[in-house]
Coordinates of C-alpha atoms in Angstrom, one line a residue:
Chain A
M1 CA 130.1 52.9 68.0
K2 CA 126.9 54.8 67.3
V3 CA 124.9 52.1 65.2
R4 CA 123.2 54.4 62.6
N5 CA 119.9 52.3 60.8
P6 CA 121.1 51.5 57.0
V7 CA 117.5 52.6 55.3
P8 CA 117.2 55.6 56.8
K9 CA 113.1 55.0 55.4
K10 CA 113.0 52.3 57.3
N11 CA 112.0 55.2 60.0
R12 CA 109.9 57.0 57.9
H13 CA 108.0 54.0 57.7
R14 CA 107.9 53.6 61.3
F15 CA 107.3 56.4 61.6
I16 CA 104.2 56.8 59.4
V17 CA 102.5 54.0 60.8
L18 CA 102.7 55.5 64.7
V19 CA 101.6 58.9 63.5
S20 CA 98.8 57.0 61.8
I21 CA 98.2 55.5 64.7
C22 CA 97.8 58.3 67.2
A23 CA 95.5 59.9 64.2
A24 CA 93.4 56.8 64.3
L25 CA 92.6 57.1 68.3
L26 CA 92.0 60.7 67.8
L27 CA 89.6 60.0 65.3
A28 CA 88.1 57.5 67.6
Q29 CA 87.0 59.6 70.1
I30 CA 84.9 61.3 67.5
F31 CA 82.8 58.7 67.6
S32 CA 83.1 57.2 71.0
D33 CA 83.4 59.0 74.4
G34 CA 85.8 57.7 77.2
K35 CA 89.6 55.5 77.0
G36 CA 87.7 51.5 76.5
P37 CA 90.6 49.8 77.5
F38 CA 93.0 51.9 78.8
Q39 CA 90.9 53.3 81.9
L40 CA 91.7 48.9 83.3
I41 CA 95.0 48.4 82.2
G42 CA 95.4 51.6 84.0
N43 CA 93.1 50.2 87.2
F44 CA 95.2 48.3 87.7
T45 CA 98.8 49.1 86.5
I46 CA 99.2 53.0 86.8
I47 CA 96.8 54.0 89.8
P48 CA 98.5 51.6 92.3
M49 CA 102.2 52.5 92.1
Q50 CA 100.4 56.2 92.7
K51 CA 98.6 55.0 95.7
G52 CA 101.7 53.8 97.1
L53 CA 103.8 57.2 96.4
S54 CA 100.8 59.3 97.4
Y55 CA 100.8 57.2 100.3
F56 CA 104.5 57.0 101.4
G57 CA 104.3 60.6 100.5
S58 CA 101.9 61.1 103.0
W59 CA 103.7 59.0 105.6
I60 CA 107.2 62.1 105.2
W61 CA 104.5 64.9 105.0
D62 CA 103.2 63.5 109.0
I63 CA 106.5 62.6 110.1
T64 CA 108.0 66.4 109.5
E65 CA 105.0 67.7 110.7
N66 CA 105.5 66.0 114.1
L67 CA 109.0 67.8 114.1
K68 CA 106.9 70.8 115.1
T69 CA 108.4 72.1 118.3
L70 CA 106.4 72.0 121.6
K71 CA 106.4 75.5 121.7
E72 CA 104.7 75.9 118.7
V73 CA 101.9 73.8 119.5
K74 CA 101.1 75.1 123.3
A75 CA 100.4 78.3 121.2
E76 CA 98.7 77.2 119.5
N77 CA 96.8 75.1 122.1
E78 CA 95.9 78.6 123.6
E79 CA 94.8 80.0 120.9
L80 CA 92.2 76.5 119.8
K81 CA 90.8 77.2 123.8
A82 CA 90.1 80.5 123.6
E83 CA 88.6 80.1 120.1
V84 CA 86.7 77.1 121.3
E85 CA 84.9 79.2 123.8
K86 CA 83.7 82.3 121.4
L87 CA 83.0 78.9 118.8
N88 CA 80.6 77.7 121.8
A89 CA 78.8 80.8 122.0
D90 CA 78.5 81.6 118.4
N91 CA 76.9 78.2 119.4
L92 CA 74.4 79.1 121.0
K93 CA 73.2 81.7 119.2
L94 CA 73.4 79.3 115.4
R95 CA 70.7 76.5 118.0
E96 CA 68.2 79.0 118.7
E97 CA 67.7 80.2 115.2
Q98 CA 68.8 77.0 113.5
Y99 CA 65.0 75.8 115.6
E100 CA 63.3 79.0 114.1
L101 CA 65.0 77.7 110.5
Q102 CA 63.5 74.3 110.2
R103 CA 60.5 76.1 111.4
L104 CA 60.0 79.2 109.2
R105 CA 61.3 75.7 106.6
D106 CA 59.0 73.5 107.1
L107 CA 56.1 76.5 106.3
Y108 CA 58.3 77.3 103.5
K109 CA 58.6 73.6 102.7
L110 CA 61.9 74.5 101.5
D111 CA 63.9 71.8 103.3
E112 CA 64.4 69.6 99.7
Y113 CA 67.2 72.4 98.8
Y114 CA 69.6 72.4 101.2
A115 CA 69.3 68.4 102.3
D116 CA 72.2 66.7 103.9
Y117 CA 73.6 64.8 100.6
E118 CA 75.3 61.9 101.2
K119 CA 78.9 61.8 100.8
I120 CA 82.0 59.4 100.5
G121 CA 85.8 60.4 101.8
A122 CA 88.6 60.3 98.9
R123 CA 92.7 60.9 98.9
V124 CA 93.7 62.5 95.5
I125 CA 96.5 60.3 94.4
A126 CA 97.4 62.0 91.8
N127 CA 97.8 65.4 89.4
S128 CA 97.3 66.1 85.4
G129 CA 101.8 65.7 84.6
S130 CA 100.7 68.8 83.0
N131 CA 100.8 73.0 83.8
W132 CA 98.0 73.6 81.3
F133 CA 95.2 71.8 83.5
S134 CA 93.8 71.7 86.8
D135 CA 92.5 67.5 87.5
F136 CA 93.2 66.0 89.6
T137 CA 93.1 61.8 90.0
I138 CA 91.2 60.4 93.6
N139 CA 91.7 56.7 94.5
K140 CA 87.3 55.5 94.5
G141 CA 86.0 55.0 91.5
S142 CA 83.1 52.7 90.3
N143 CA 83.8 49.6 92.5
D144 CA 82.8 52.3 95.1
G145 CA 79.4 54.0 93.2
I146 CA 81.1 57.6 91.9
K147 CA 79.8 58.2 89.0
V148 CA 80.5 60.6 86.7
N149 CA 78.7 64.2 87.1
M150 CA 79.5 63.2 90.8
N151 CA 80.3 67.2 93.1
V152 CA 83.1 67.2 94.7
M153 CA 84.0 69.1 97.7
A154 CA 86.7 69.9 100.0
G155 CA 86.0 70.6 104.1
T156 CA 82.5 73.2 103.4
G157 CA 84.0 74.4 100.0
L158 CA 82.9 72.9 95.4
V159 CA 86.2 72.3 94.5
G160 CA 85.0 70.6 90.9
I161 CA 82.9 67.5 88.8
V162 CA 84.0 63.5 88.6
V163 CA 84.9 63.7 84.9
E164 CA 86.0 59.8 84.6
V165 CA 85.6 56.8 86.6
G166 CA 87.5 54.1 86.2
P167 CA 86.7 50.9 88.7
D168 CA 89.3 51.8 91.5
Y169 CA 89.7 55.7 90.7
A170 CA 88.3 58.4 89.8
R171 CA 89.5 61.7 87.4
V172 CA 87.7 65.0 89.3
R173 CA 88.1 68.1 87.3
S174 CA 88.9 71.7 89.5
I175 CA 86.4 74.2 89.0
I176 CA 89.8 76.8 89.1
D177 CA 91.0 74.3 85.5
D178 CA 90.4 77.0 82.1
A179 CA 87.1 74.7 80.9
S180 CA 85.1 75.1 83.8
N181 CA 82.1 76.6 83.9
V182 CA 80.2 77.1 87.0
S183 CA 76.4 78.4 87.7
G184 CA 76.7 80.5 90.7
L185 CA 74.1 82.8 92.7
I186 CA 75.1 85.4 95.1
L187 CA 73.7 84.4 98.8
S188 CA 72.8 88.3 99.4
T189 CA 70.3 89.0 96.3
S190 CA 69.6 85.7 95.0
D191 CA 71.5 87.3 91.9
T192 CA 73.1 84.5 89.6
C193 CA 76.5 84.6 88.0
I194 CA 78.7 82.6 85.6
V195 CA 82.0 81.2 87.6
R196 CA 84.9 80.9 85.3
G197 CA 88.2 79.5 85.5
D198 CA 90.9 80.9 83.8
L199 CA 94.3 79.1 82.9
N200 CA 96.0 83.3 83.8
L201 CA 93.8 83.0 87.5
M202 CA 95.2 79.4 88.0
S203 CA 98.5 80.3 90.0
D204 CA 96.5 82.8 92.3
G205 CA 93.6 79.6 92.7
R206 CA 91.0 82.6 92.1
I207 CA 88.4 81.8 90.2
R208 CA 86.6 84.8 88.2
F209 CA 82.7 85.2 88.0
E210 CA 80.7 87.1 85.3
K211 CA 77.8 87.6 83.2
L212 CA 76.3 88.6 87.3
A213 CA 73.1 90.9 85.9
N214 CA 73.8 95.1 86.8
N215 CA 70.8 95.8 88.3
D216 CA 70.0 97.9 91.4
N217 CA 71.4 94.8 94.2
L218 CA 74.2 96.5 95.9
I219 CA 76.6 93.5 96.0
V220 CA 80.5 93.8 97.6
P221 CA 83.0 92.0 98.2
G222 CA 82.7 89.3 100.8
D223 CA 79.6 88.2 99.2
E224 CA 79.5 84.4 99.5
V225 CA 78.2 82.6 96.5
V226 CA 76.8 79.5 96.5
T227 CA 76.5 77.1 93.2
S228 CA 72.4 78.0 91.6
H229 CA 69.8 76.5 90.7
V230 CA 69.6 76.7 87.0
S231 CA 72.7 74.7 86.6
S232 CA 72.2 70.6 85.8
R233 CA 75.0 69.5 87.4
F234 CA 75.6 71.4 90.0
L235 CA 73.5 70.5 93.3
Q236 CA 72.0 73.4 94.7
G237 CA 73.9 75.1 97.8
L238 CA 77.2 74.6 98.3
F239 CA 80.1 76.7 99.3
I240 CA 82.2 78.2 96.5
G241 CA 83.4 81.3 97.6
Y242 CA 84.2 84.7 98.6
I243 CA 83.4 87.8 96.2
S244 CA 86.4 89.9 96.1
E245 CA 87.1 92.2 93.4
I246 CA 83.8 93.9 91.4
H247 CA 82.8 95.7 88.6
V248 CA 81.0 96.7 86.3
D249 CA 81.6 95.5 82.6
S250 CA 81.8 97.9 80.2
N251 CA 78.0 97.1 78.0
N252 CA 76.6 98.5 81.4
L253 CA 74.4 95.3 80.7
T254 CA 76.6 92.5 83.2
R255 CA 78.8 93.1 86.4
S256 CA 81.5 90.1 86.6
G257 CA 85.2 89.9 89.7
Y258 CA 86.7 87.3 90.8
I259 CA 86.5 85.4 93.8
T260 CA 88.3 83.8 96.4
P261 CA 87.9 80.5 96.9
A262 CA 86.3 78.5 100.3
V263 CA 89.5 75.7 99.6
D264 CA 92.6 76.0 99.3
F265 CA 93.1 74.4 95.3
S266 CA 98.1 74.0 96.1
K267 CA 97.4 72.1 99.0
I268 CA 94.2 69.8 98.6
Q269 CA 94.7 65.9 99.9
E270 CA 91.2 64.2 100.7
V271 CA 88.3 65.5 100.2
L272 CA 84.5 64.4 99.5
V273 CA 81.9 62.8 96.9
I274 CA 78.8 63.4 97.1
T275 CA 76.7 60.4 95.9
L276 CA 74.4 62.9 94.6
T277 CA 74.1 64.0 90.9
K278 CA 71.9 66.6 89.9
E279 CA 70.2 64.7 87.5
A280 CA 69.3 62.4 90.2
S281 CA 68.4 65.0 92.4
L282 CA 65.9 66.1 89.9
Q283 CA 64.5 63.2 89.0
E284 CA 64.1 62.7 92.4
R285 CA 61.6 66.2 93.5
T286 CA 59.7 65.5 89.3
A287 CA 58.9 62.0 90.6
E288 CA 57.8 63.3 93.7
Q289 CA 55.2 66.4 92.2
E290 CA 53.9 63.5 89.7
A291 CA 53.3 61.6 92.8
A292 CA 51.0 64.5 95.4
Q293 CA 50.1 65.3 91.6
S294 CA 48.3 62.4 91.6
Q295 CA 47.0 62.6 95.0
S296 CA 45.5 65.9 94.6
T297 CA 43.7 64.9 91.7
T298 CA 41.9 61.8 93.4
N299 CA 41.0 64.1 96.1
N300 CA 40.0 66.8 94.3
S301 CA 36.0 65.5 95.0
G302 CA 36.6 66.7 98.4
S303 CA 36.0 70.5 98.3
G304 CA 38.0 71.8 101.7
T305 CA 40.8 69.2 102.4
T306 CA 41.3 69.8 98.2
D307 CA 41.8 73.9 98.7
T308 CA 46.0 73.0 99.8
G309 CA 47.1 70.5 98.0
S310 CA 45.2 72.4 95.3
D311 CA 47.4 75.1 96.3
N312 CA 50.5 73.4 96.6
T313 CA 50.6 71.8 93.5
D314 CA 50.1 76.1 91.9
S315 CA 52.9 77.4 93.5
D316 CA 55.1 74.3 92.7
N317 CA 54.2 74.9 89.0
T318 CA 55.3 78.8 88.9
T319 CA 58.5 78.0 91.3
N320 CA 58.8 75.6 87.6
A321 CA 58.1 77.9 85.2
N322 CA 60.3 80.6 87.0
T323 CA 63.7 78.4 86.7
N324 CA 63.1 77.0 83.4
S325 CA 62.8 81.0 82.6
D326 CA 66.3 81.5 84.7
T327 CA 67.5 78.6 82.5
A328 CA 66.6 79.9 79.2
S329 CA 68.0 83.3 79.8
D330 CA 71.1 81.5 80.9
T331 CA 72.0 79.9 79.0
N332 CA 71.4 83.1 76.5
N333 CA 73.9 85.0 77.8
A334 CA 76.3 82.3 78.5
E335 CA 75.5 81.4 73.9
D336 CA 75.9 85.6 73.3
A337 CA 79.1 86.4 75.0
D338 CA 81.0 83.0 74.4
T339 CA 84.4 83.7 73.3
G340 CA 86.7 82.5 75.1
G341 CA 86.8 79.0 76.3
A342 CA 83.1 78.7 77.9
D343 CA 82.4 76.9 75.5
T344 CA 81.9 73.4 76.8
G345 CA 80.6 74.9 79.7
G346 CA 77.9 76.5 78.0
E347 CA 77.7 73.2 75.6
D348 CA 76.4 71.4 79.0
D349 CA 74.3 74.1 80.0
L350 CA 72.2 74.2 77.0
I351 CA 71.6 70.2 76.7
G352 CA 70.9 70.9 81.0
A353 CA 68.4 73.5 80.2
Q354 CA 66.4 71.7 77.8
T355 CA 67.0 68.2 79.4
E356 CA 65.9 70.2 82.8
G357 CA 62.2 71.3 80.4
E358 CA 61.8 68.3 78.9
E359 CA 61.4 66.7 82.4
E360 CA 59.5 70.2 84.2
V361 CA 57.4 70.2 81.6
T362 CA 55.5 66.8 81.6
P363 CA 53.9 67.0 84.5
Chain B
M1 CA 116.8 43.7 73.6
I2 CA 114.3 42.3 76.5
R3 CA 116.8 44.3 78.6
K4 CA 116.4 47.6 76.9
V5 CA 112.4 47.7 77.2
L6 CA 112.3 47.4 80.6
I7 CA 114.6 50.0 81.2
G8 CA 112.7 51.8 78.8
T9 CA 109.4 51.1 80.5
G10 CA 111.3 51.5 83.5
A11 CA 112.3 55.1 82.7
I12 CA 109.0 56.6 81.4
L13 CA 107.4 54.8 83.8
G14 CA 109.1 56.7 87.1
C15 CA 109.4 60.3 84.4
F16 CA 105.3 59.9 84.5
L17 CA 104.8 59.1 88.6
L18 CA 107.7 61.9 89.1
Q19 CA 105.6 64.2 87.5
T20 CA 102.6 63.6 88.5
N21 CA 103.0 62.8 92.2
L22 CA 106.3 64.5 93.5
F23 CA 106.8 67.2 91.6
P24 CA 103.6 69.0 92.4
A25 CA 104.4 69.3 95.7
F26 CA 107.2 71.1 94.3
R27 CA 106.3 73.7 92.7
L28 CA 108.2 76.7 91.3
A29 CA 106.5 79.7 89.9
A30 CA 103.5 78.0 90.1
V31 CA 104.4 75.3 87.0
T32 CA 105.6 71.5 87.4
P33 CA 109.0 71.1 85.2
N34 CA 107.5 68.5 82.3
L35 CA 110.5 65.2 83.0
L36 CA 109.0 62.7 79.9
I37 CA 109.8 65.6 77.7
V38 CA 113.8 65.0 78.8
L39 CA 113.8 61.6 78.6
V40 CA 112.0 62.0 74.7
A41 CA 113.9 64.9 73.2
S42 CA 117.6 62.3 75.1
C43 CA 116.7 59.3 73.9
G44 CA 115.7 61.1 70.0
F45 CA 119.1 62.1 70.0
M46 CA 120.5 59.8 71.6
R47 CA 119.6 56.7 70.4
G48 CA 118.1 58.0 67.0
Q49 CA 114.6 58.7 65.8
T50 CA 113.5 54.9 66.3
S51 CA 114.1 55.0 70.1
G52 CA 113.3 58.8 70.0
M53 CA 109.5 57.6 68.9
L54 CA 108.8 54.6 70.4
V55 CA 110.0 56.2 74.1
G56 CA 107.6 59.3 72.2
F57 CA 105.2 57.3 71.3
F58 CA 104.6 55.4 75.0
S59 CA 105.4 58.2 77.1
G60 CA 102.2 60.1 75.4
L61 CA 100.0 57.5 75.9
L62 CA 101.3 57.0 79.7
L63 CA 100.3 60.8 79.5
D64 CA 97.0 60.8 77.6
A65 CA 95.2 57.4 78.9
F66 CA 96.3 58.4 82.6
S67 CA 96.0 61.8 83.2
G68 CA 93.1 63.0 81.5
G69 CA 93.3 64.6 78.3
V70 CA 92.2 63.8 75.0
L71 CA 93.5 60.2 73.8
G72 CA 96.4 61.2 71.0
F73 CA 97.5 64.3 71.5
N74 CA 100.4 63.7 73.5
M75 CA 100.9 60.4 71.5
L76 CA 101.3 62.5 68.2
L77 CA 103.1 65.3 70.0
Y78 CA 105.6 63.4 71.7
T79 CA 106.1 61.1 68.7
S80 CA 107.0 63.7 66.5
I81 CA 109.0 65.1 68.8
G82 CA 111.5 62.3 68.9
Y83 CA 112.0 61.1 65.6
A84 CA 112.6 65.0 65.0
N85 CA 115.3 65.0 68.0
G86 CA 116.7 62.1 66.2
Y87 CA 117.6 63.5 63.5
F88 CA 120.3 65.4 65.5
Q89 CA 121.7 62.2 65.6
R90 CA 125.1 63.2 64.4
M91 CA 125.3 66.3 66.4
F92 CA 125.6 64.9 69.8
F93 CA 128.6 64.1 71.5
A94 CA 127.9 63.3 74.8
D95 CA 130.0 65.0 77.1
D96 CA 128.9 68.3 75.4
I97 CA 126.0 69.4 77.4
K98 CA 125.1 72.9 75.9
F99 CA 123.4 71.0 73.0
P100 CA 121.0 69.0 75.1
V101 CA 120.3 71.6 77.0
I102 CA 119.4 73.5 73.9
M103 CA 117.1 69.8 72.6
I104 CA 115.1 69.6 75.7
G105 CA 114.6 73.5 76.1
I106 CA 112.9 74.1 72.1
S107 CA 111.0 70.2 72.4
S108 CA 109.7 71.5 75.4
L109 CA 109.0 75.0 74.0
I110 CA 107.1 73.5 70.8
S111 CA 105.7 71.2 73.3
S112 CA 103.8 73.5 75.0
S113 CA 103.1 76.6 72.2
L114 CA 101.7 73.3 70.5
T115 CA 99.1 72.1 73.2
Y116 CA 98.6 75.7 73.7
I117 CA 96.8 76.4 70.3
A118 CA 95.5 72.9 70.4
F119 CA 93.3 73.5 73.7
Y120 CA 93.6 77.2 73.9
F121 CA 94.3 78.9 71.1
L122 CA 91.2 77.3 68.3
N123 CA 88.5 77.1 71.9
G124 CA 89.3 80.7 71.2
D125 CA 91.6 82.7 74.1
F126 CA 94.0 84.7 71.7
A127 CA 96.3 85.8 75.1
F128 CA 99.4 83.8 74.6
W129 CA 102.0 86.3 75.0
N130 CA 99.6 86.0 78.5
Q131 CA 100.2 81.6 78.7
L132 CA 104.2 82.8 77.8
R133 CA 104.6 84.6 80.6
R134 CA 102.0 82.4 83.1
V135 CA 103.4 78.8 82.2
V136 CA 105.1 78.4 78.7
I137 CA 108.8 80.6 79.8
P138 CA 108.3 78.8 83.8
E139 CA 107.9 75.9 82.8
L140 CA 111.3 76.3 79.9
I141 CA 113.1 77.0 82.8
Y142 CA 112.4 74.7 85.2
T143 CA 112.7 71.4 83.0
M144 CA 115.6 73.2 81.1
L145 CA 117.7 73.4 84.8
L146 CA 116.0 69.8 86.2
S147 CA 117.6 68.1 82.7
I148 CA 120.4 68.7 83.0
P149 CA 121.1 66.0 86.1
L150 CA 118.1 64.2 84.5
Y151 CA 120.6 64.5 81.2
R152 CA 123.6 62.9 83.4
L153 CA 121.8 60.1 84.2
I154 CA 120.6 58.9 81.6
L155 CA 123.5 59.3 79.6
A156 CA 125.5 57.0 82.2
V157 CA 122.4 54.3 81.6
H158 CA 122.8 54.4 77.4
T159 CA 126.6 54.5 77.7
H160 CA 125.7 50.7 79.9
L161 CA 123.6 49.8 77.7
E162 CA 126.4 50.8 74.4
K163 CA 129.1 49.2 76.5
T164 CA 127.8 45.7 77.2
E165 CA 126.0 45.6 74.0
S166 CA 129.1 46.0 72.2
K167 CA 130.7 43.6 74.1
R168 CA 128.4 41.4 73.2
A169 CA 128.9 42.0 70.0
S170 CA 133.1 41.2 70.1
K171 CA 131.9 38.0 71.7
F172 CA 130.3 37.3 69.2
V173 CA 132.5 37.8 66.7

């Protein structure tokens, strides 16, 4: 026997109450960032369950993996041995080049750009339960030193950026998400472009790049794309992927195309979080420059030795000017052609560019 | 009453964990099914507006708070879907499978369309047919297929609850 509510109006009142709670929460978020107490509640209720399930899942996966036939493993072993030999030879050659590179880097003082970033390993414990977004939860949070805007990698490739941190978990938005914008750099020609996630490409695991200047530099499929010096949120020189398709836009001024990312986004299990944020690295650099400048000014009384010092600061300043103008043009581009979901990224970059400019102009 | 709350909480949690942890491993056509919408819609037309909107409210809260996104959007959406499904309680008969599957399908269609409008259309992405083909339709089909077994499970729990309730009522009299 179904029990009907004797007063249907009562239901409507309840509904209105619930809806106004939701509306209040939505409105509250305009004025405040983050989800307040829910992060803490979730940390002790949902996250442990997700962690448990994910460990259980990987345990099952390991068992099925172990059942691979011996034959397969043997064949793979042969293959790998051959590869090791080949890699050993390659390695030797590379090491020789490494020494040369080190010497040249010392000459150009480029060391800091390619510094080995410190990383924390983390496990992916849950995906977003939606088909519209591409983000996931990892099992490390602020207790392990994770902060918002830290870059996340898997193996050698860039995966995404931390957008939300709880005590024992963090949410990562991957670079194939529709709302994601990364400033990229073509390694072979040093041209900058914008790497943008797209919902339609999410399922293929491809990403789009756009706003690459249509200049004389020849760029072909297979060229590597890394994060550029312009970005305000991504560290310089993180590997994004290879260009798979490139064409000139109908405006004849820019080129765009697709990138095959270095990471297989459908099978991410372990990730590495870089503990240095771009903001922190920029601050470090300005501090260093200030120190260098004050040193050179104190040394200025002499004549012979100061020459090199002033030279150094001069060149530093010019590179700064370059990066500043780059950011400016970059944000202009982003604003001009902004029609799609690029809004958030463009704005972020704009804010970044401003702060960057402020930071870098002061010394 | 306590039993009902416990069972409801368990069902919402179970569907949420399945949706975020297990089903991403079983993607078909690159989509995951929306189990929570099955739960919310079935609670709506099985048990009425009140439980529909309550289950919707807490499912939405779970999704919004622990799965990224804007806090409040899914809550609003799922509460309304649960409430609207409650209007169809008089059309619900336990042994008819077509009606629930159609109701769940319509709910899924509406929820994904509104998500598209809120997060993509208002951001200037007008390629609705593309998104319909890529996300909305595959998700709809997958969800409707899964809704058949899941619905039977929910129905079994529901009839069990009703039975114990009526037993208690008769004892009381």
